[in-house]
Amino acid sequence: MAEYDLSKTIIPYLDRHLSFPLLAHLAESKLFSDKEVTAAQYELAKGTNMFDYAVNLFEQLYPDQEVPAEFDEKRKNAVSTHERLQQEAQAVLDVIENPDVAQALRQDKNQNLLYLKDNYNLTLDQITALYNFGQFQYSYGNYSGAADYLYHFRVLSTDNDLNTSAHWGKLASDILTGKWTVALEELNTLRESIDSRSAPSVLLSSGSSTAEPALMQLHSRTWLVHWSLFVYFNYPQGRTLLLETFLSPTYLNTIQTSCPWILRYLTTAAILSRKASALPSSSSTPISSRVRNAIREVVKVIQTEEYQYQDPVTSFLKELYIEFDFDAAQRELARAEKVVADDFFLGEFKEEFLDNARYLISEAYCRIHQKIDIADLSKRLNLSRDEGEKWIVNLIRETRMGADAKIDLEKNVIEINRPPLPVYQTIIEKTRGLALRTQALGAAAARSGQQSSGVAKSEALSPTVAVK
């Protein structure tokens, strides 16, 4: 389903090296022609120092043409540049890898720079060689080496702009080498830096220095949201962390303002976490209320942002929880299955997505029925009768639904027996927040009374002052 592919939308918010995996996935999925994908790969590759890769792509695109001579010139320049930058960076590494120097370094970067200058004649400009060589290594695809040099540079440098750029480069390198735990730490640190407005996004180089700080912060968060998809859909607990981050007011506002298409991933993460949050709490890691209520919050956002973005994944929740149309939800789920399977970030979660989506349908359907025909429910879950029966039996056995549901195999129905809520419990639920609201109203009334008395006193005193 090429019309729902988001690669063209997401790639403008990624570094060109992070875009290569998405294009490789498009080549495998055959959503677009091989020529279109190869052309896109070539356009990205020729802007890097991966000359052999770019030449290979050029030969695939234009088999009857000679390879441009500019590639040979660029390769020669790159070799000489590599040797020069390596010598400059190695001179710095020889000093900082000295055990005596490593013991002498402290948390204060300015003190460290003063120590290195006094004892080893190392200046900030020389330390910048680590950044230059790390950036150069990244440009030709040595991501592991780039991560090491950028890390060492960031430990020593006091240049905020270059530190931020090194931070983005280190995050990209960790993503491309698949070091998801380290990448998550980098992501969290970078997010804290952006949220504190301590560093602008160097990715927005042209004209960023004159932009409004709030606008720069919005742009940085938008880029971070897109980069974080790599981490959140590869780290083991990534979906839960995605919900915690994306449903926070700051980042939810960023998504609604700058990138509503991220709703697909927010919706998918909410669906993937739903069944786990409904299981009896036996895990050592408690589930937060934000994750537990993620479906409710996401449905509100989908309803609000429907005019900006919708696809089969978001439409599935809309039909199920807003329109309450089970037939339409069934159709949207069948389309969402294909969308998820073709998506670069979501493809490996297809079966888990379907399992959780079926759970949502079953949960909603059982909530409004007391007696349910298993064959009918299986049909709504896009399952055969036998598959549906096995799936429903496992669902009732594994989740809290088992306390209220019983299966009558003779009649092939599920009977839902919910005990009525006691009257006193209903009263407690409805009056739970009454005391807090009364206290808040009392405080507001007291403030209002103080302000009124203050105004009255000032009015009474003013004639006296005038007479004097």
Short mmCIF file of N, CA and C in Angstrom, two decimals, residues 205-366:
data_model
loop_
_atom_site.label_atom_id
_atom_site.label_comp_id
_atom_site.label_asym_id
_atom_site.label_seq_id
_atom_site.Cartn_x
_atom_site.Cartn_y
_atom_site.Cartn_z
N SER A 205 21.10 24.32 10.40
CA SER A 205 22.24 25.22 10.30
C SER A 205 21.90 26.54 9.62
N SER A 206 21.15 26.48 8.53
CA SER A 206 20.93 27.70 7.76
C SER A 206 19.91 28.59 8.44
N GLY A 207 20.39 29.75 8.89
CA GLY A 207 19.49 30.74 9.47
C GLY A 207 19.04 30.41 10.88
N SER A 208 19.55 29.35 11.49
CA SER A 208 19.06 28.97 12.81
C SER A 208 19.48 29.96 13.89
N SER A 209 20.59 30.66 13.66
CA SER A 209 21.07 31.58 14.68
C SER A 209 20.14 32.76 14.87
N THR A 210 19.37 33.10 13.85
CA THR A 210 18.46 34.24 13.97
C THR A 210 17.03 33.82 14.26
N ALA A 211 16.78 32.52 14.37
CA ALA A 211 15.43 32.05 14.62
C ALA A 211 15.05 32.26 16.08
N GLU A 212 13.75 32.28 16.35
CA GLU A 212 13.26 32.40 17.71
C GLU A 212 13.67 31.15 18.50
N PRO A 213 14.09 31.33 19.76
CA PRO A 213 14.49 30.15 20.55
C PRO A 213 13.38 29.10 20.64
N ALA A 214 12.14 29.54 20.82
CA ALA A 214 11.03 28.58 20.92
C ALA A 214 10.85 27.81 19.62
N LEU A 215 11.03 28.49 18.48
CA LEU A 215 10.89 27.82 17.19
C LEU A 215 12.03 26.83 16.97
N MET A 216 13.25 27.22 17.36
CA MET A 216 14.39 26.31 17.26
C MET A 216 14.16 25.07 18.12
N GLN A 217 13.59 25.30 19.32
CA GLN A 217 13.33 24.18 20.21
C GLN A 217 12.27 23.24 19.62
N LEU A 218 11.26 23.81 18.99
CA LEU A 218 10.23 23.00 18.33
C LEU A 218 10.84 22.17 17.21
N HIS A 219 11.70 22.79 16.39
CA HIS A 219 12.35 22.07 15.30
C HIS A 219 13.24 20.94 15.84
N SER A 220 13.97 21.22 16.91
CA SER A 220 14.85 20.20 17.49
C SER A 220 14.03 19.03 18.02
N ARG A 221 12.93 19.33 18.67
CA ARG A 221 12.07 18.26 19.18
C ARG A 221 11.47 17.45 18.03
N THR A 222 11.14 18.11 16.94
CA THR A 222 10.59 17.40 15.79
C THR A 222 11.60 16.41 15.23
N TRP A 223 12.85 16.86 15.09
CA TRP A 223 13.90 15.95 14.62
C TRP A 223 14.09 14.81 15.62
N LEU A 224 14.09 15.14 16.90
CA LEU A 224 14.32 14.12 17.92
C LEU A 224 13.21 13.06 17.90
N VAL A 225 11.97 13.48 17.69
CA VAL A 225 10.85 12.54 17.62
C VAL A 225 11.09 11.52 16.51
N HIS A 226 11.53 11.99 15.35
CA HIS A 226 11.76 11.07 14.22
C HIS A 226 12.95 10.14 14.49
N TRP A 227 14.02 10.68 15.02
CA TRP A 227 15.20 9.84 15.30
C TRP A 227 14.88 8.80 16.38
N SER A 228 14.03 9.19 17.33
CA SER A 228 13.74 8.29 18.45
C SER A 228 12.98 7.04 18.01
N LEU A 229 12.34 7.07 16.85
CA LEU A 229 11.61 5.89 16.37
C LEU A 229 12.54 4.69 16.22
N PHE A 230 13.78 4.94 15.78
CA PHE A 230 14.75 3.86 15.64
C PHE A 230 14.99 3.17 16.99
N VAL A 231 15.10 3.98 18.03
CA VAL A 231 15.41 3.44 19.35
C VAL A 231 14.19 2.76 19.96
N TYR A 232 13.04 3.46 19.94
CA TYR A 232 11.86 2.95 20.62
C TYR A 232 11.30 1.67 20.00
N PHE A 233 11.55 1.44 18.71
CA PHE A 233 11.03 0.22 18.09
C PHE A 233 12.10 -0.87 17.96
N ASN A 234 13.23 -0.67 18.66
CA ASN A 234 14.25 -1.71 18.72
C ASN A 234 14.66 -2.05 20.15
N TYR A 235 14.54 -1.09 21.05
CA TYR A 235 14.84 -1.35 22.46
C TYR A 235 13.72 -2.21 23.05
N PRO A 236 14.04 -3.20 23.92
CA PRO A 236 13.01 -4.13 24.42
C PRO A 236 11.78 -3.45 25.03
N GLN A 237 11.96 -2.46 25.87
CA GLN A 237 10.81 -1.76 26.48
C GLN A 237 10.51 -0.45 25.76
N GLY A 238 10.90 -0.38 24.50
CA GLY A 238 10.81 0.88 23.77
C GLY A 238 9.41 1.40 23.57
N ARG A 239 8.42 0.53 23.35
CA ARG A 239 7.07 0.99 23.11
C ARG A 239 6.50 1.69 24.34
N THR A 240 6.79 1.15 25.51
CA THR A 240 6.34 1.80 26.74
C THR A 240 7.01 3.16 26.91
N LEU A 241 8.31 3.22 26.63
CA LEU A 241 9.04 4.49 26.74
C LEU A 241 8.53 5.50 25.72
N LEU A 242 8.15 5.03 24.53
CA LEU A 242 7.58 5.93 23.52
C LEU A 242 6.30 6.57 24.03
N LEU A 243 5.44 5.78 24.66
CA LEU A 243 4.19 6.32 25.19
C LEU A 243 4.47 7.34 26.29
N GLU A 244 5.42 7.04 27.16
CA GLU A 244 5.76 7.98 28.23
C GLU A 244 6.23 9.31 27.67
N THR A 245 7.02 9.26 26.59
CA THR A 245 7.58 10.49 26.00
C THR A 245 6.56 11.21 25.14
N PHE A 246 5.97 10.51 24.18
CA PHE A 246 5.11 11.15 23.20
C PHE A 246 3.78 11.62 23.78
N LEU A 247 3.32 11.03 24.89
CA LEU A 247 2.07 11.47 25.50
C LEU A 247 2.28 12.57 26.53
N SER A 248 3.55 12.93 26.79
CA SER A 248 3.79 14.09 27.65
C SER A 248 3.33 15.34 26.92
N PRO A 249 2.80 16.33 27.63
CA PRO A 249 2.24 17.52 26.96
C PRO A 249 3.19 18.17 25.95
N THR A 250 4.47 18.24 26.30
CA THR A 250 5.44 18.92 25.43
C THR A 250 5.55 18.23 24.08
N TYR A 251 5.73 16.92 24.09
CA TYR A 251 5.96 16.21 22.84
C TYR A 251 4.66 15.89 22.11
N LEU A 252 3.57 15.80 22.83
CA LEU A 252 2.29 15.65 22.15
C LEU A 252 1.96 16.92 21.37
N ASN A 253 2.28 18.07 21.95
CA ASN A 253 2.09 19.33 21.25
C ASN A 253 3.00 19.42 20.02
N THR A 254 4.24 18.92 20.14
CA THR A 254 5.16 18.90 19.00
C THR A 254 4.60 18.06 17.86
N ILE A 255 4.07 16.88 18.19
CA ILE A 255 3.50 16.00 17.18
C ILE A 255 2.30 16.64 16.50
N GLN A 256 1.43 17.23 17.28
CA GLN A 256 0.23 17.85 16.71
C GLN A 256 0.57 19.07 15.86
N THR A 257 1.65 19.77 16.23
CA THR A 257 2.00 21.00 15.52
C THR A 257 2.83 20.73 14.27
N SER A 258 3.83 19.84 14.39
CA SER A 258 4.83 19.70 13.33
C SER A 258 4.78 18.39 12.55
N CYS A 259 4.35 17.33 13.18
CA CYS A 259 4.46 16.01 12.52
C CYS A 259 3.31 15.09 12.92
N PRO A 260 2.09 15.39 12.48
CA PRO A 260 0.93 14.56 12.87
C PRO A 260 1.02 13.12 12.38
N TRP A 261 1.85 12.84 11.36
CA TRP A 261 1.99 11.47 10.88
C TRP A 261 2.61 10.54 11.91
N ILE A 262 3.26 11.10 12.94
CA ILE A 262 3.82 10.28 14.02
C ILE A 262 2.69 9.61 14.81
N LEU A 263 1.46 10.06 14.61
CA LEU A 263 0.31 9.42 15.26
C LEU A 263 0.23 7.94 14.93
N ARG A 264 0.69 7.55 13.74
CA ARG A 264 0.69 6.12 13.40
C ARG A 264 1.50 5.32 14.42
N TYR A 265 2.67 5.83 14.78
CA TYR A 265 3.55 5.11 15.69
C TYR A 265 3.08 5.23 17.14
N LEU A 266 2.51 6.37 17.48
CA LEU A 266 1.93 6.53 18.81
C LEU A 266 0.74 5.58 18.98
N THR A 267 -0.11 5.49 17.96
CA THR A 267 -1.27 4.60 18.00
C THR A 267 -0.84 3.15 18.08
N THR A 268 0.14 2.77 17.28
CA THR A 268 0.61 1.39 17.29
C THR A 268 1.20 1.02 18.64
N ALA A 269 1.98 1.93 19.23
CA ALA A 269 2.58 1.66 20.55
C ALA A 269 1.48 1.49 21.61
N ALA A 270 0.42 2.31 21.52
CA ALA A 270 -0.69 2.19 22.47
C ALA A 270 -1.39 0.84 22.31
N ILE A 271 -1.58 0.40 21.07
CA ILE A 271 -2.23 -0.89 20.83
C ILE A 271 -1.34 -2.03 21.31
N LEU A 272 -0.03 -1.93 21.03
CA LEU A 272 0.89 -2.99 21.44
C LEU A 272 0.98 -3.14 22.95
N SER A 273 0.75 -2.06 23.69
CA SER A 273 0.88 -2.11 25.15
C SER A 273 -0.43 -2.44 25.84
N ARG A 274 -1.54 -2.48 25.08
CA ARG A 274 -2.86 -2.61 25.73
C ARG A 274 -3.04 -3.95 26.44
N LYS A 275 -2.71 -5.03 25.79
CA LYS A 275 -2.92 -6.34 26.39
C LYS A 275 -2.04 -6.55 27.62
N ALA A 276 -0.80 -6.05 27.53
CA ALA A 276 0.12 -6.19 28.66
C ALA A 276 -0.38 -5.41 29.87
N SER A 277 -0.97 -4.23 29.63
CA SER A 277 -1.47 -3.42 30.74
C SER A 277 -2.73 -4.01 31.35
N ALA A 278 -3.42 -4.91 30.61
CA ALA A 278 -4.64 -5.54 31.12
C ALA A 278 -4.35 -6.82 31.88
N LEU A 279 -3.11 -7.33 31.80
CA LEU A 279 -2.76 -8.55 32.52
C LEU A 279 -2.67 -8.28 34.00
N PRO A 280 -2.89 -9.29 34.84
CA PRO A 280 -2.71 -9.10 36.28
C PRO A 280 -1.30 -8.63 36.58
N SER A 281 -1.17 -7.70 37.51
CA SER A 281 0.13 -7.05 37.76
C SER A 281 1.05 -7.98 38.54
N SER A 282 1.83 -8.78 37.79
CA SER A 282 2.81 -9.67 38.40
C SER A 282 4.23 -9.24 38.08
N SER A 283 4.37 -8.27 37.20
CA SER A 283 5.70 -7.83 36.80
C SER A 283 6.34 -6.98 37.87
N SER A 284 7.68 -7.04 37.96
CA SER A 284 8.40 -6.22 38.93
C SER A 284 8.43 -4.76 38.51
N THR A 285 8.21 -4.50 37.22
CA THR A 285 8.19 -3.12 36.73
C THR A 285 6.75 -2.63 36.63
N PRO A 286 6.32 -1.72 37.50
CA PRO A 286 4.93 -1.27 37.45
C PRO A 286 4.64 -0.46 36.20
N ILE A 287 3.41 -0.55 35.72
CA ILE A 287 2.99 0.19 34.53
C ILE A 287 2.38 1.50 34.98
N SER A 288 2.85 2.60 34.42
CA SER A 288 2.37 3.92 34.82
C SER A 288 0.94 4.13 34.34
N SER A 289 0.28 5.09 34.96
CA SER A 289 -1.10 5.40 34.57
C SER A 289 -1.16 5.96 33.16
N ARG A 290 -0.08 6.65 32.73
CA ARG A 290 -0.06 7.18 31.36
C ARG A 290 -0.08 6.06 30.34
N VAL A 291 0.66 4.99 30.60
CA VAL A 291 0.68 3.85 29.68
C VAL A 291 -0.64 3.08 29.79
N ARG A 292 -1.14 2.93 31.01
CA ARG A 292 -2.38 2.17 31.21
C ARG A 292 -3.56 2.86 30.52
N ASN A 293 -3.56 4.17 30.50
CA ASN A 293 -4.66 4.91 29.88
C ASN A 293 -4.30 5.44 28.49
N ALA A 294 -3.27 4.83 27.88
CA ALA A 294 -2.76 5.35 26.60
C ALA A 294 -3.83 5.31 25.50
N ILE A 295 -4.60 4.24 25.43
CA ILE A 295 -5.62 4.13 24.38
C ILE A 295 -6.60 5.29 24.47
N ARG A 296 -7.05 5.60 25.68
CA ARG A 296 -8.01 6.68 25.86
C ARG A 296 -7.43 8.02 25.39
N GLU A 297 -6.17 8.28 25.76
CA GLU A 297 -5.54 9.54 25.37
C GLU A 297 -5.30 9.60 23.86
N VAL A 298 -4.86 8.50 23.28
CA VAL A 298 -4.58 8.47 21.85
C VAL A 298 -5.86 8.65 21.04
N VAL A 299 -6.95 8.06 21.49
CA VAL A 299 -8.24 8.22 20.78
C VAL A 299 -8.65 9.69 20.75
N LYS A 300 -8.44 10.40 21.85
CA LYS A 300 -8.76 11.84 21.88
C LYS A 300 -7.94 12.59 20.84
N VAL A 301 -6.65 12.27 20.76
CA VAL A 301 -5.77 12.95 19.81
C VAL A 301 -6.17 12.61 18.37
N ILE A 302 -6.49 11.35 18.12
CA ILE A 302 -6.92 10.94 16.77
C ILE A 302 -8.16 11.71 16.35
N GLN A 303 -9.09 11.86 17.27
CA GLN A 303 -10.32 12.59 16.96
C GLN A 303 -10.03 14.06 16.69
N THR A 304 -9.09 14.64 17.44
CA THR A 304 -8.75 16.05 17.26
C THR A 304 -7.99 16.29 15.96
N GLU A 305 -7.06 15.39 15.62
CA GLU A 305 -6.16 15.59 14.48
C GLU A 305 -6.62 14.88 13.21
N GLU A 306 -7.85 14.41 13.18
CA GLU A 306 -8.34 13.68 12.02
C GLU A 306 -8.27 14.51 10.74
N TYR A 307 -8.43 15.82 10.87
CA TYR A 307 -8.40 16.69 9.69
C TYR A 307 -6.99 16.81 9.11
N GLN A 308 -5.96 16.52 9.95
CA GLN A 308 -4.58 16.62 9.48
C GLN A 308 -4.02 15.30 9.00
N TYR A 309 -4.35 14.22 9.71
CA TYR A 309 -3.75 12.94 9.36
C TYR A 309 -4.66 11.79 9.78
N GLN A 310 -4.77 10.79 8.90
CA GLN A 310 -5.43 9.54 9.23
C GLN A 310 -4.93 8.46 8.29
N ASP A 311 -4.87 7.25 8.79
CA ASP A 311 -4.51 6.08 7.99
C ASP A 311 -5.25 4.89 8.59
N PRO A 312 -5.14 3.69 8.02
CA PRO A 312 -5.89 2.56 8.56
C PRO A 312 -5.60 2.25 10.03
N VAL A 313 -4.39 2.54 10.51
CA VAL A 313 -4.06 2.26 11.91
C VAL A 313 -4.85 3.18 12.83
N THR A 314 -4.83 4.48 12.55
CA THR A 314 -5.60 5.42 13.38
C THR A 314 -7.10 5.25 13.16
N SER A 315 -7.49 4.92 11.93
CA SER A 315 -8.93 4.73 11.64
C SER A 315 -9.49 3.53 12.38
N PHE A 316 -8.67 2.52 12.63
CA PHE A 316 -9.13 1.36 13.38
C PHE A 316 -9.61 1.77 14.77
N LEU A 317 -8.80 2.56 15.48
CA LEU A 317 -9.22 3.02 16.81
C LEU A 317 -10.40 3.97 16.72
N LYS A 318 -10.43 4.78 15.69
CA LYS A 318 -11.55 5.71 15.53
C LYS A 318 -12.86 4.95 15.37
N GLU A 319 -12.89 3.96 14.50
CA GLU A 319 -14.12 3.20 14.27
C GLU A 319 -14.52 2.40 15.51
N LEU A 320 -13.53 1.94 16.26
CA LEU A 320 -13.83 1.10 17.41
C LEU A 320 -14.29 1.90 18.62
N TYR A 321 -13.67 3.07 18.87
CA TYR A 321 -13.92 3.79 20.11
C TYR A 321 -14.70 5.10 19.93
N ILE A 322 -14.76 5.61 18.72
CA ILE A 322 -15.52 6.85 18.49
C ILE A 322 -16.83 6.55 17.77
N GLU A 323 -16.75 5.78 16.68
CA GLU A 323 -17.96 5.44 15.91
C GLU A 323 -18.66 4.18 16.45
N PHE A 324 -17.93 3.35 17.21
CA PHE A 324 -18.47 2.08 17.73
C PHE A 324 -19.03 1.21 16.61
N ASP A 325 -18.33 1.21 15.50
CA ASP A 325 -18.74 0.44 14.32
C ASP A 325 -17.79 -0.76 14.20
N PHE A 326 -18.25 -1.92 14.66
CA PHE A 326 -17.39 -3.10 14.68
C PHE A 326 -17.09 -3.61 13.27
N ASP A 327 -18.05 -3.48 12.36
CA ASP A 327 -17.81 -3.92 10.99
C ASP A 327 -16.74 -3.06 10.32
N ALA A 328 -16.84 -1.74 10.52
CA ALA A 328 -15.84 -0.83 9.95
C ALA A 328 -14.48 -1.06 10.60
N ALA A 329 -14.46 -1.32 11.91
CA ALA A 329 -13.20 -1.59 12.60
C ALA A 329 -12.55 -2.86 12.05
N GLN A 330 -13.38 -3.86 11.73
CA GLN A 330 -12.86 -5.10 11.14
C GLN A 330 -12.20 -4.83 9.79
N ARG A 331 -12.85 -3.99 8.98
CA ARG A 331 -12.28 -3.67 7.65
C ARG A 331 -10.98 -2.87 7.81
N GLU A 332 -10.98 -1.91 8.73
CA GLU A 332 -9.78 -1.09 8.92
C GLU A 332 -8.63 -1.92 9.48
N LEU A 333 -8.95 -2.92 10.30
CA LEU A 333 -7.90 -3.77 10.85
C LEU A 333 -7.23 -4.57 9.73
N ALA A 334 -8.02 -5.05 8.77
CA ALA A 334 -7.45 -5.80 7.64
C ALA A 334 -6.50 -4.91 6.83
N ARG A 335 -6.87 -3.63 6.65
CA ARG A 335 -5.99 -2.71 5.93
C ARG A 335 -4.79 -2.32 6.78
N ALA A 336 -5.02 -2.15 8.09
CA ALA A 336 -3.92 -1.78 8.98
C ALA A 336 -2.86 -2.87 9.04
N GLU A 337 -3.27 -4.12 8.91
CA GLU A 337 -2.32 -5.23 8.91
C GLU A 337 -1.30 -5.07 7.79
N LYS A 338 -1.75 -4.66 6.60
CA LYS A 338 -0.85 -4.47 5.47
C LYS A 338 0.05 -3.25 5.68
N VAL A 339 -0.54 -2.19 6.25
CA VAL A 339 0.24 -0.97 6.50
C VAL A 339 1.36 -1.26 7.50
N VAL A 340 1.05 -1.95 8.57
CA VAL A 340 2.04 -2.29 9.59
C VAL A 340 3.12 -3.20 9.01
N ALA A 341 2.71 -4.17 8.21
CA ALA A 341 3.67 -5.11 7.62
C ALA A 341 4.66 -4.40 6.70
N ASP A 342 4.22 -3.36 6.01
CA ASP A 342 5.07 -2.64 5.06
C ASP A 342 5.90 -1.54 5.69
N ASP A 343 5.56 -1.15 6.93
CA ASP A 343 6.25 -0.03 7.58
C ASP A 343 7.62 -0.47 8.09
N PHE A 344 8.64 0.36 7.85
CA PHE A 344 10.01 0.04 8.26
C PHE A 344 10.12 -0.22 9.75
N PHE A 345 9.49 0.62 10.57
CA PHE A 345 9.62 0.52 12.02
C PHE A 345 8.68 -0.54 12.62
N LEU A 346 7.56 -0.82 11.96
CA LEU A 346 6.52 -1.64 12.57
C LEU A 346 6.45 -3.06 12.06
N GLY A 347 7.15 -3.36 10.96
CA GLY A 347 6.98 -4.65 10.29
C GLY A 347 7.13 -5.86 11.19
N GLU A 348 8.12 -5.85 12.08
CA GLU A 348 8.36 -7.04 12.91
C GLU A 348 7.33 -7.18 14.03
N PHE A 349 6.48 -6.17 14.22
CA PHE A 349 5.46 -6.22 15.26
C PHE A 349 4.08 -6.59 14.70
N LYS A 350 4.03 -7.05 13.47
CA LYS A 350 2.72 -7.29 12.83
C LYS A 350 1.86 -8.28 13.62
N GLU A 351 2.41 -9.42 13.99
CA GLU A 351 1.62 -10.43 14.70
C GLU A 351 1.20 -9.93 16.08
N GLU A 352 2.12 -9.27 16.76
CA GLU A 352 1.79 -8.72 18.08
C GLU A 352 0.73 -7.63 17.96
N PHE A 353 0.81 -6.83 16.91
CA PHE A 353 -0.19 -5.79 16.67
C PHE A 353 -1.57 -6.41 16.46
N LEU A 354 -1.64 -7.44 15.63
CA LEU A 354 -2.93 -8.09 15.36
C LEU A 354 -3.50 -8.71 16.63
N ASP A 355 -2.65 -9.34 17.43
CA ASP A 355 -3.11 -9.97 18.65
C ASP A 355 -3.71 -8.94 19.60
N ASN A 356 -3.03 -7.80 19.76
CA ASN A 356 -3.52 -6.76 20.66
C ASN A 356 -4.75 -6.06 20.09
N ALA A 357 -4.80 -5.88 18.76
CA ALA A 357 -5.98 -5.27 18.14
C ALA A 357 -7.21 -6.16 18.33
N ARG A 358 -7.02 -7.46 18.19
CA ARG A 358 -8.14 -8.39 18.42
C ARG A 358 -8.58 -8.35 19.88
N TYR A 359 -7.62 -8.17 20.76
CA TYR A 359 -7.98 -8.04 22.17
C TYR A 359 -8.86 -6.80 22.39
N LEU A 360 -8.51 -5.69 21.76
CA LEU A 360 -9.31 -4.47 21.90
C LEU A 360 -10.73 -4.69 21.39
N ILE A 361 -10.87 -5.36 20.23
CA ILE A 361 -12.20 -5.63 19.69
C ILE A 361 -12.98 -6.51 20.66
N SER A 362 -12.35 -7.56 21.16
CA SER A 362 -13.03 -8.47 22.09
C SER A 362 -13.44 -7.74 23.36
N GLU A 363 -12.55 -6.92 23.88
CA GLU A 363 -12.84 -6.17 25.10
C GLU A 363 -14.03 -5.25 24.91
N ALA A 364 -14.03 -4.50 23.80
CA ALA A 364 -15.14 -3.58 23.54
C ALA A 364 -16.44 -4.34 23.28
N TYR A 365 -16.35 -5.45 22.57
CA TYR A 365 -17.55 -6.22 22.23
C TYR A 365 -18.15 -6.87 23.47
N CYS A 366 -17.30 -7.40 24.33
CA CYS A 366 -17.79 -8.04 25.56
C CYS A 366 -18.35 -7.03 26.55
#
